[in-house]
Amino acid sequence: MLLALDVGNTNVTIGIFQGETLSYHWRLRTVREQTADEWGILLRNLFALSHLALDGIKGIVVASVVPIVDSNLALMARRYFHTEAVFVTPQTDAGIAVLYDNPNEVGADRVVNAVAAFHKYGGPCIVVDLGTAITFDAVTAAGEYLGGIICPGIGISIGGLFAKTARLPMVDFREPEKLIGSNTVGSIQSGLFYGTIEMIDGILDRMKNTMGAHARTVATGGQAALITGASRHSLTLDEDLTLEGLRLIWQRR
């Protein structure tokens, strides 16, 4: 079995592959201060709940955009699984050419998403990842990572609005019952939801003007399911895209 970890700024997504099949997956909050032993105990408990044995793991692959956790993850892999974790870095042979001006600047998750999207859907394609940031990543017809766009995420927008205003409350992100809110909470939720949708649709319009209207569009990330049905574009929802990309990169070793 392969253990794949996608470590984001807000959440950690953990997957267990048996061959090419994603058999188990969990989404947990990212705790930057978590020690190697805390990581190990957490995984041991998840494995026990799913009746999995730690010694069944033959490899560990990680995409992390939170460098402070990497050393503890590496130590956890050695201590609890007796193996070296493979971290996706700019030097990793991911099977895709990165055309960024400085490839060292590209987040591991964005490259991993591009690998999986091209493998599953072909190119040209655009990946919209709704995480802490909302990212748009472009892959050419030849399978090259062209670059992308980075925008503030939904949580950042909610937190910023709450932090910078005196009387506006914190709200959750959901599709509002009606467009024009009749109370403060409903008005904020409408602004967040439709503002996010219009931003995504507007950026996709511009990207498709550059890449071609036939570019396939894939949505992933923790909040992707909330927006796919409301977009003007035909978005393919693939919540496990990053984990699948990690598996594909692992297979290239």
XYZ file of C-alpha atoms in Angstrom:
253
model
C 0.000 0.000 0.000
C 1.007 3.603 -0.634
C 0.422 6.391 1.884
C -0.082 9.779 0.190
C -0.253 13.068 2.086
C -1.305 16.423 0.665
C -0.313 18.999 3.293
C -2.034 22.325 2.725
C -2.119 25.485 4.776
C -5.577 24.688 6.155
C -6.093 20.947 5.717
C -4.122 17.737 5.341
C -5.603 15.140 3.002
C -4.410 11.585 3.607
C -4.959 8.722 1.190
C -4.188 5.006 1.119
C -3.731 3.416 -2.293
C -3.949 -0.301 -2.871
C -2.478 -0.563 -6.328
C -4.185 2.144 -8.394
C -7.258 2.252 -6.156
C -7.726 4.936 -3.516
C -9.164 2.726 -0.793
C -9.197 5.117 2.169
C -8.925 8.862 2.571
C -9.303 11.427 5.331
C -9.257 15.231 5.538
C -7.893 16.756 8.747
C -6.954 20.208 9.972
C -3.304 21.197 9.474
C -1.553 21.577 12.837
C 1.828 23.142 12.170
C 3.196 22.394 15.637
C 2.395 18.669 15.445
C 5.389 16.514 16.397
C 6.567 13.371 14.634
C 5.047 11.240 17.387
C 1.736 13.082 17.162
C 1.681 12.446 13.417
C 2.481 8.797 14.052
C -0.201 8.364 16.711
C -2.754 10.110 14.505
C -2.046 7.800 11.578
C -1.918 4.740 13.803
C -5.397 5.578 15.130
C -6.781 6.149 11.638
C -5.299 2.859 10.512
C -6.758 1.033 13.516
C -10.240 2.419 12.825
C -9.965 1.096 9.259
C -8.379 -2.211 10.319
C -5.157 -1.460 8.469
C -1.677 -2.545 9.542
C 1.155 -0.010 9.606
C 3.539 -2.565 8.113
C 1.312 -2.800 5.039
C 2.606 0.591 3.897
C 5.448 0.151 1.406
C 5.915 3.798 0.469
C 5.049 7.341 1.536
C 4.773 10.306 -0.830
C 4.115 13.885 0.285
C 3.160 17.174 -1.356
C 3.594 19.911 1.230
C 3.243 23.677 1.029
C 3.948 24.021 4.765
C 7.732 23.592 5.108
C 7.670 23.692 8.917
C 5.945 20.281 9.072
C 8.236 18.488 6.618
C 10.981 17.432 9.034
C 8.457 15.955 11.468
C 6.722 14.073 8.664
C 10.060 12.661 7.522
C 10.881 11.568 11.075
C 7.421 10.049 11.492
C 7.897 7.999 8.315
C 11.171 6.574 9.593
C 9.981 5.990 13.151
C 6.550 4.481 12.505
C 6.768 3.069 8.972
C 10.515 2.368 8.708
C 10.776 4.068 5.343
C 11.886 7.365 3.842
C 9.077 9.679 2.796
C 9.400 11.029 -0.742
C 8.631 14.764 -0.898
C 7.625 16.329 -4.202
C 10.079 19.163 -4.908
C 11.076 21.157 -8.001
C 13.782 18.526 -8.540
C 11.293 15.630 -8.566
C 10.781 13.859 -11.884
C 7.054 14.493 -12.130
C 6.824 13.674 -15.825
C 5.770 17.201 -16.766
C 7.768 20.171 -18.033
C 7.363 23.231 -15.796
C 7.488 26.429 -17.876
C 7.410 28.814 -14.903
C 10.125 31.492 -14.976
C 11.506 29.980 -11.765
C 10.241 26.406 -11.234
C 11.353 26.581 -7.594
C 8.462 28.977 -6.930
C 5.702 26.567 -7.945
C 3.895 24.886 -5.055
C 4.176 21.105 -5.020
C 0.393 20.717 -4.957
C 0.018 22.726 -8.171
C 2.468 20.537 -10.080
C 0.879 17.383 -8.659
C -2.572 18.588 -9.737
C -1.286 19.323 -13.235
C 0.196 15.823 -13.522
C -3.060 14.176 -12.489
C -5.272 16.403 -14.635
C -3.257 15.792 -17.797
C -3.097 12.044 -17.115
C -6.845 11.738 -16.519
C -8.310 14.350 -18.845
C -5.646 15.285 -21.389
C -4.696 18.770 -22.462
C -5.129 21.598 -22.727
C -6.738 21.747 -19.323
C -7.220 24.117 -16.407
C -7.246 23.051 -12.758
C -9.177 25.190 -10.280
C -8.148 24.314 -6.720
C -10.291 25.834 -3.974
C -8.134 25.729 -0.884
C -6.633 28.366 1.380
C -5.901 30.145 -1.885
C -7.906 29.652 -5.061
C -5.448 28.670 -7.758
C -5.881 28.269 -11.498
C -3.248 26.137 -13.233
C -2.859 25.735 -16.977
C -1.581 22.629 -18.757
C -0.878 22.700 -22.488
C -1.939 20.138 -25.075
C 1.626 18.798 -24.917
C 1.372 18.204 -21.169
C 3.456 21.197 -20.071
C 2.741 23.165 -16.906
C 2.284 26.652 -18.312
C 1.647 28.615 -15.121
C -1.425 29.995 -13.473
C -3.247 32.487 -11.295
C -3.395 32.744 -7.489
C -6.305 34.437 -5.701
C -7.322 34.767 -2.045
C -9.341 31.776 -0.903
C -12.841 31.726 0.543
C -11.650 31.386 4.135
C -9.274 34.324 3.708
C -12.118 36.457 2.360
C -14.408 35.526 5.249
C -11.691 36.076 7.849
C -10.586 39.373 6.340
C -14.118 40.743 6.244
C -14.694 39.768 9.878
C -11.314 41.067 11.077
C -11.462 44.418 9.304
C -15.039 45.410 10.139
C -16.559 46.308 13.496
C -20.054 44.884 13.162
C -20.052 42.197 10.475
C -20.270 38.651 11.874
C -18.301 35.564 10.907
C -20.366 33.343 8.609
C -20.003 29.951 6.999
C -19.674 29.548 3.237
C -22.791 28.193 1.589
C -25.108 28.851 -1.313
C -27.619 31.431 -0.075
C -31.359 30.877 -0.262
C -31.721 33.981 -2.430
C -29.438 36.356 -4.269
C -30.505 39.559 -2.534
C -30.007 39.065 1.178
C -32.697 40.288 3.581
C -30.394 40.153 6.619
C -26.709 40.695 7.301
C -25.706 37.025 7.368
C -27.584 36.293 4.145
C -26.095 39.349 2.460
C -22.547 38.326 3.373
C -23.125 34.731 2.279
C -24.537 35.920 -1.036
C -21.564 38.196 -1.598
C -19.075 35.468 -0.755
C -20.788 32.773 -2.810
C -21.612 34.748 -5.933
C -18.462 36.829 -5.690
C -16.422 33.627 -5.707
C -18.424 32.163 -8.593
C -18.097 35.308 -10.691
C -14.364 35.539 -10.000
C -13.881 31.920 -11.063
C -16.050 32.273 -14.160
C -14.406 35.540 -15.187
C -10.896 34.147 -14.851
C -11.858 30.977 -16.729
C -13.308 33.120 -19.533
C -9.994 34.918 -19.879
C -7.900 31.749 -19.614
C -9.968 30.002 -22.283
C -9.587 33.029 -24.537
C -5.841 32.382 -24.283
C -5.793 28.570 -24.242
C -8.796 27.808 -26.413
C -12.460 27.320 -25.569
C -12.009 23.537 -25.692
C -9.688 23.481 -22.661
C -11.034 20.994 -20.112
C -11.712 22.486 -16.680
C -11.282 20.453 -13.491
C -12.237 21.611 -9.983
C -10.694 20.205 -6.826
C -10.051 21.219 -3.232
C -12.048 21.271 -0.038
C -14.763 23.635 -1.262
C -14.927 22.656 -4.916
C -18.173 20.716 -4.549
C -19.962 23.882 -3.425
C -19.251 25.831 -6.595
C -19.181 23.380 -9.509
C -22.930 23.375 -10.057
C -23.211 27.166 -9.960
C -20.485 27.959 -12.488
C -21.271 28.922 -16.075
C -18.442 26.629 -17.129
C -18.608 22.864 -17.280
C -16.413 21.947 -14.317
C -15.416 18.346 -13.716
C -15.351 17.779 -9.954
C -12.379 15.633 -8.910
C -11.912 15.846 -5.153
C -9.093 13.275 -5.133
C -7.039 14.860 -7.915
C -4.013 15.723 -5.756
C -3.831 12.280 -4.180
C -4.007 10.687 -7.631
C -1.190 12.942 -8.825
C 0.940 11.848 -5.888
C 0.362 8.216 -6.828
C 1.365 8.879 -10.429
C 4.557 10.656 -9.372
C 5.393 7.829 -6.964
C 5.043 5.327 -9.806
C 7.702 7.160 -11.828
C 10.393 6.401 -9.261
